[in-house]
PDB file of C-alpha atoms in Angstrom:
ATOM      1  CA  MET P  17     -17.917  -0.772 -19.043  1.00  0.00           C
ATOM      2  CA  SER P  18     -18.129  -4.606 -19.266  1.00  0.00           C
ATOM      3  CA  GLY P  19     -15.795  -7.703 -20.394  1.00  0.00           C
ATOM      4  CA  ILE P  20     -16.591 -10.769 -21.548  1.00  0.00           C
ATOM      5  CA  LEU P  21     -15.876 -12.054 -17.782  1.00  0.00           C
ATOM      6  CA  GLY P  22     -17.266  -9.423 -16.060  1.00  0.00           C
ATOM      7  CA  PRO P  23     -17.076  -5.890 -15.081  1.00  0.00           C
ATOM      8  CA  THR P  24     -13.746  -4.238 -15.973  1.00  0.00           C
ATOM      9  CA  ARG P  25     -11.173  -3.408 -14.293  1.00  0.00           C
ATOM     10  CA  PRO P  26     -10.710   0.261 -13.357  1.00  0.00           C
ATOM     11  CA  ILE P  27      -7.746   1.634 -14.559  1.00  0.00           C
ATOM     12  CA  GLY P  28      -7.069   3.505 -10.604  1.00  0.00           C
ATOM     13  CA  VAL P  29      -6.772  -0.548  -9.519  1.00  0.00           C
ATOM     14  CA  THR P  30      -4.518  -1.411 -12.275  1.00  0.00           C
ATOM     15  CA  VAL P  31      -2.329   1.944 -11.072  1.00  0.00           C
ATOM     16  CA  VAL P  32      -2.878   1.358  -6.969  1.00  0.00           C
ATOM     17  CA  ALA P  33      -1.356  -2.388  -7.841  1.00  0.00           C
ATOM     18  CA  ALA P  34       1.239  -1.262  -9.471  1.00  0.00           C
ATOM     19  CA  LEU P  35       2.019   1.351  -6.944  1.00  0.00           C
ATOM     20  CA  VAL P  36       2.350  -1.460  -4.320  1.00  0.00           C
ATOM     21  CA  TRP P  37       4.418  -3.664  -6.089  1.00  0.00           C
ATOM     22  CA  ILE P  38       6.443  -1.200  -6.702  1.00  0.00           C
ATOM     23  CA  GLY P  39       6.518  -0.245  -2.564  1.00  0.00           C
ATOM     24  CA  ALA P  40       6.697  -3.439  -1.863  1.00  0.00           C
ATOM     25  CA  VAL P  41      10.472  -4.538  -3.688  1.00  0.00           C
ATOM     26  CA  MET P  42      11.660  -1.318  -1.991  1.00  0.00           C
ATOM     27  CA  ASP P  43      10.755  -2.511   1.213  1.00  0.00           C
ATOM     28  CA  VAL P  44      12.454  -5.525  -0.069  1.00  0.00           C
ATOM     29  CA  VAL P  45      15.315  -3.480  -0.595  1.00  0.00           C
ATOM     30  CA  ALA P  46      15.544  -1.833   1.922  1.00  0.00           C
ATOM     31  CA  GLY P  47      15.234  -4.704   4.821  1.00  0.00           C
ATOM     32  CA  ILE P  48      18.462  -6.329   2.492  1.00  0.00           C
ATOM     33  CA  LEU P  49      20.409  -3.441   2.918  1.00  0.00           C
ATOM     34  CA  VAL P  50      19.967  -3.025   6.379  1.00  0.00           C
ATOM     35  CA  PHE P  51      20.690  -6.270   7.182  1.00  0.00           C
ATOM     36  CA  ALA P  52      24.324  -4.908   5.009  1.00  0.00           C
ATOM     37  CA  LEU P  53      24.264  -1.532   7.270  1.00  0.00           C
ATOM     38  CA  LEU P  54      24.622  -4.104  10.887  1.00  0.00           C
ATOM     39  CA  GLY P  55      28.498  -3.220  10.854  1.00  0.00           C
ATOM     40  CA  ALA P  56      27.479   0.667  11.021  1.00  0.00           C
ATOM     41  CA  PRO P  57      27.514   0.716  15.333  1.00  0.00           C
ATOM     42  CA  GLU P  58      26.067   3.982  14.957  1.00  0.00           C
ATOM     43  CA  LEU P  59      22.878   3.159  13.022  1.00  0.00           C
ATOM     44  CA  ALA P  60      22.368   0.094  15.855  1.00  0.00           C
ATOM     45  CA  GLU P  61      22.692   2.769  18.343  1.00  0.00           C
ATOM     46  CA  GLU P  62      20.183   4.177  16.942  1.00  0.00           C
ATOM     47  CA  TYR P  63      17.884   1.883  16.359  1.00  0.00           C
ATOM     48  CA  GLY P  64      18.159   0.362  20.188  1.00  0.00           C
ATOM     49  CA  GLY P  65      21.505  -2.041  18.749  1.00  0.00           C
ATOM     50  CA  THR P  66      21.598  -4.737  16.653  1.00  0.00           C
ATOM     51  CA  GLY P  67      18.757  -6.726  17.335  1.00  0.00           C
ATOM     52  CA  GLY P  68      16.712  -3.873  16.350  1.00  0.00           C
ATOM     53  CA  LEU P  69      18.463  -3.091  13.020  1.00  0.00           C
ATOM     54  CA  VAL P  70      17.579  -7.345  12.536  1.00  0.00           C
ATOM     55  CA  SER P  71      13.769  -6.636  13.549  1.00  0.00           C
ATOM     56  CA  LEU P  72      13.490  -3.506  11.210  1.00  0.00           C
ATOM     57  CA  ALA P  73      15.457  -5.524   8.163  1.00  0.00           C
ATOM     58  CA  ILE P  74      12.908  -8.655   8.547  1.00  0.00           C
ATOM     59  CA  ALA P  75       9.845  -6.305   9.177  1.00  0.00           C
ATOM     60  CA  SER P  76      10.953  -4.651   5.733  1.00  0.00           C
ATOM     61  CA  ILE P  77      11.196  -7.546   4.249  1.00  0.00           C
ATOM     62  CA  LEU P  78       8.402  -9.289   5.423  1.00  0.00           C
ATOM     63  CA  PHE P  79       5.380  -6.017   4.750  1.00  0.00           C
ATOM     64  CA  GLY P  80       7.351  -6.521   1.152  1.00  0.00           C
ATOM     65  CA  VAL P  81       6.866  -9.873   0.442  1.00  0.00           C
ATOM     66  CA  ALA P  82       2.774  -9.662   1.990  1.00  0.00           C
ATOM     67  CA  ALA P  83       2.004  -6.460   0.029  1.00  0.00           C
ATOM     68  CA  PHE P  84       3.505  -7.711  -2.712  1.00  0.00           C
ATOM     69  CA  ILE P  85       1.164 -10.901  -2.623  1.00  0.00           C
ATOM     70  CA  VAL P  86      -2.075  -8.391  -1.554  1.00  0.00           C
ATOM     71  CA  GLY P  87      -0.747  -6.913  -5.049  1.00  0.00           C
ATOM     72  CA  PHE P  88      -2.394  -9.505  -6.955  1.00  0.00           C
ATOM     73  CA  GLY P  89      -5.600  -9.684  -4.769  1.00  0.00           C
ATOM     74  CA  LEU P  90      -6.039  -6.035  -5.909  1.00  0.00           C
ATOM     75  CA  LEU P  91      -6.277  -6.725  -9.777  1.00  0.00           C
ATOM     76  CA  ALA P  92      -8.647 -10.217  -9.160  1.00  0.00           C
ATOM     77  CA  GLY P  93     -11.321  -7.356  -7.396  1.00  0.00           C
ATOM     78  CA  ASN P  94     -10.308  -8.934  -4.177  1.00  0.00           C
ATOM     79  CA  PRO P  95     -12.278  -6.729  -1.308  1.00  0.00           C
ATOM     80  CA  VAL P  96     -10.034  -8.413   1.675  1.00  0.00           C
ATOM     81  CA  ALA P  97      -7.019  -7.105  -0.473  1.00  0.00           C
ATOM     82  CA  ARG P  98      -8.495  -3.357  -0.398  1.00  0.00           C
ATOM     83  CA  LEU P  99      -9.038  -3.877   2.668  1.00  0.00           C
ATOM     84  CA  ALA P 100      -6.269  -4.958   3.505  1.00  0.00           C
ATOM     85  CA  ILE P 101      -4.002  -2.187   1.666  1.00  0.00           C
ATOM     86  CA  THR P 102      -5.849   0.449   2.916  1.00  0.00           C
ATOM     87  CA  VAL P 103      -5.021  -0.255   6.315  1.00  0.00           C
ATOM     88  CA  LEU P 104      -1.591  -0.786   5.489  1.00  0.00           C
ATOM     89  CA  GLU P 105      -1.641   2.475   3.592  1.00  0.00           C
ATOM     90  CA  LEU P 106      -3.621   4.124   7.224  1.00  0.00           C
ATOM     91  CA  PHE P 107      -0.326   2.607   9.121  1.00  0.00           C
ATOM     92  CA  SER P 108       2.356   4.079   6.606  1.00  0.00           C
ATOM     93  CA  ILE P 109       0.796   7.703   7.430  1.00  0.00           C
ATOM     94  CA  GLY P 110       1.044   6.904  11.037  1.00  0.00           C
ATOM     95  CA  ILE P 111       4.966   5.977  10.211  1.00  0.00           C
ATOM     96  CA  SER P 112       5.264   9.697   8.569  1.00  0.00           C
ATOM     97  CA  VAL P 113       3.830  11.234  10.989  1.00  0.00           C
ATOM     98  CA  TRP P 114       6.086   9.575  13.792  1.00  0.00           C
ATOM     99  CA  HIS P 115       9.328  10.044  11.649  1.00  0.00           C
ATOM    100  CA  PHE P 116       8.539  13.813  10.402  1.00  0.00           C
ATOM    101  CA  ALA P 117       8.059  14.197  14.020  1.00  0.00           C
ATOM    102  CA  ILE P 118      10.752  12.705  15.292  1.00  0.00           C
ATOM    103  CA  ASP P 119      12.953  14.237  11.902  1.00  0.00           C
ATOM    104  CA  PRO P 120      11.690  17.566  10.828  1.00  0.00           C
ATOM    105  CA  ASN P 121      14.628  17.694   7.692  1.00  0.00           C
ATOM    106  CA  ALA P 122      12.331  14.765   6.366  1.00  0.00           C
ATOM    107  CA  VAL P 123       9.255  16.854   5.776  1.00  0.00           C
ATOM    108  CA  TRP P 124       9.208  16.848   2.096  1.00  0.00           C
ATOM    109  CA  SER P 125       9.886  12.923   1.779  1.00  0.00           C
ATOM    110  CA  GLU P 126       7.145  12.529   4.545  1.00  0.00           C
ATOM    111  CA  LEU P 127       4.406  14.786   2.938  1.00  0.00           C
ATOM    112  CA  VAL P 128       5.315  12.768  -0.535  1.00  0.00           C
ATOM    113  CA  SER P 129       4.715   9.231   1.282  1.00  0.00           C
ATOM    114  CA  ILE P 130       1.623  10.586   3.122  1.00  0.00           C
ATOM    115  CA  LEU P 131       0.162  12.271  -0.562  1.00  0.00           C
ATOM    116  CA  ILE P 132       0.644   8.626  -2.550  1.00  0.00           C
ATOM    117  CA  ALA P 133      -0.070   7.228   0.589  1.00  0.00           C
ATOM    118  CA  ILE P 134      -4.092   9.507   0.315  1.00  0.00           C
ATOM    119  CA  ALA P 135      -3.793   8.847  -3.364  1.00  0.00           C
ATOM    120  CA  ILE P 136      -3.466   4.726  -2.995  1.00  0.00           C
ATOM    121  CA  VAL P 137      -7.014   4.437  -0.618  1.00  0.00           C
ATOM    122  CA  GLY P 138      -8.397   7.292  -2.875  1.00  0.00           C
ATOM    123  CA  LEU P 139      -8.195   5.443  -5.728  1.00  0.00           C
ATOM    124  CA  LEU P 140      -8.912   2.000  -4.337  1.00  0.00           C
ATOM    125  CA  TRP P 141     -12.534   3.275  -2.456  1.00  0.00           C
ATOM    126  CA  VAL P 142     -14.278   6.095  -5.178  1.00  0.00           C
ATOM    127  CA  GLY P 143     -15.613   6.215  -8.234  1.00  0.00           C
ATOM    128  CA  ASP P 144     -15.476   2.926 -10.054  1.00  0.00           C
ATOM    129  CA  ALA P 145     -13.390   1.111  -7.681  1.00  0.00           C
ATOM    130  CA  GLY P 146     -15.915   0.624  -5.747  1.00  0.00           C
ATOM    131  CA  ARG P 147     -18.217  -1.262  -8.120  1.00  0.00           C
ATOM    132  CA  TRP P 148     -15.257  -3.335  -9.425  1.00  0.00           C
ATOM    133  CA  PHE P 149     -15.127  -4.425  -5.930  1.00  0.00           C
ATOM    134  CA  ARG P 150     -18.730  -4.883  -5.442  1.00  0.00           C
ATOM    135  CA  GLN P 151     -18.441  -7.302  -8.921  1.00  0.00           C
ATOM    136  CA  LEU P 152     -20.767  -4.944 -10.439  1.00  0.00           C
ATOM    137  CA  ALA P 153     -20.348  -3.547 -13.804  1.00  0.00           C
ATOM    138  CA  PRO P 154     -20.774  -0.235 -14.284  1.00  0.00           C
ATOM    139  CA  ASP P 155     -24.133   0.027 -15.757  1.00  0.00           C
ATOM    140  CA  GLU P 156     -25.841  -2.427 -13.078  1.00  0.00           C
ATOM    141  CA  PRO P 157     -27.580  -0.586  -9.954  1.00  0.00           C
ATOM    142  CA  ASP P 158     -26.066  -0.877  -6.572  1.00  0.00           C
ATOM    143  CA  ASP P 159     -28.887  -1.768  -4.434  1.00  0.00           C
ATOM    144  CA  PRO P 160     -29.651  -5.997  -5.110  1.00  0.00           C
ATOM    145  CA  LYS P 161     -33.044  -4.882  -5.595  1.00  0.00           C
ATOM    146  CA  LEU P 162     -33.051  -4.018  -8.799  1.00  0.00           C
ATOM    147  CA  ARG P 163     -30.713  -6.358 -10.752  1.00  0.00           C
TER     148      ARG P 163
END
C-alpha cells in the first residue's frame, strides 16, 4: 500500500524499531547498573577486575545509544540502518551462544534472546520490509526495467 509520500512502512519494521529502542534502553540501564556495582569484589573478579567492569559498562551504554539512534533510521527506511541492526543482532546471537556455553543455567534467557534476534532479522529482511527499504510501493515491480 502506498502513502501520499511513498510506500507505507510495514508494521514489522515499526515493531522492530520499537524492540530496538526497548533493547537500547535496557543496555543503557544495564551499563549504569554495572557502574553501580563497581564496589562488588566478586563481580569485578569475574570480569577481570574493575577495569573489565568499567569497559563492560561503557560498551553497554555506547551500544545502547548507537542502537537507539539507528532505530530512527529503520523508521525512515534507511538500508544502512537495516544492515547495522542485522549485524548487531547477529553479534547478539553470538554473545548468547557464548554466554550459554560458559553458563548452562542461562539456557532459557539466552534462547529467548536468540529467538528475538532471529525475529528482528526476519522482520527486516522478509516480505514487505525488503520493498520498504528499497523504497518500492507494494504494486511497483522489483525490476527497474519494468517501472
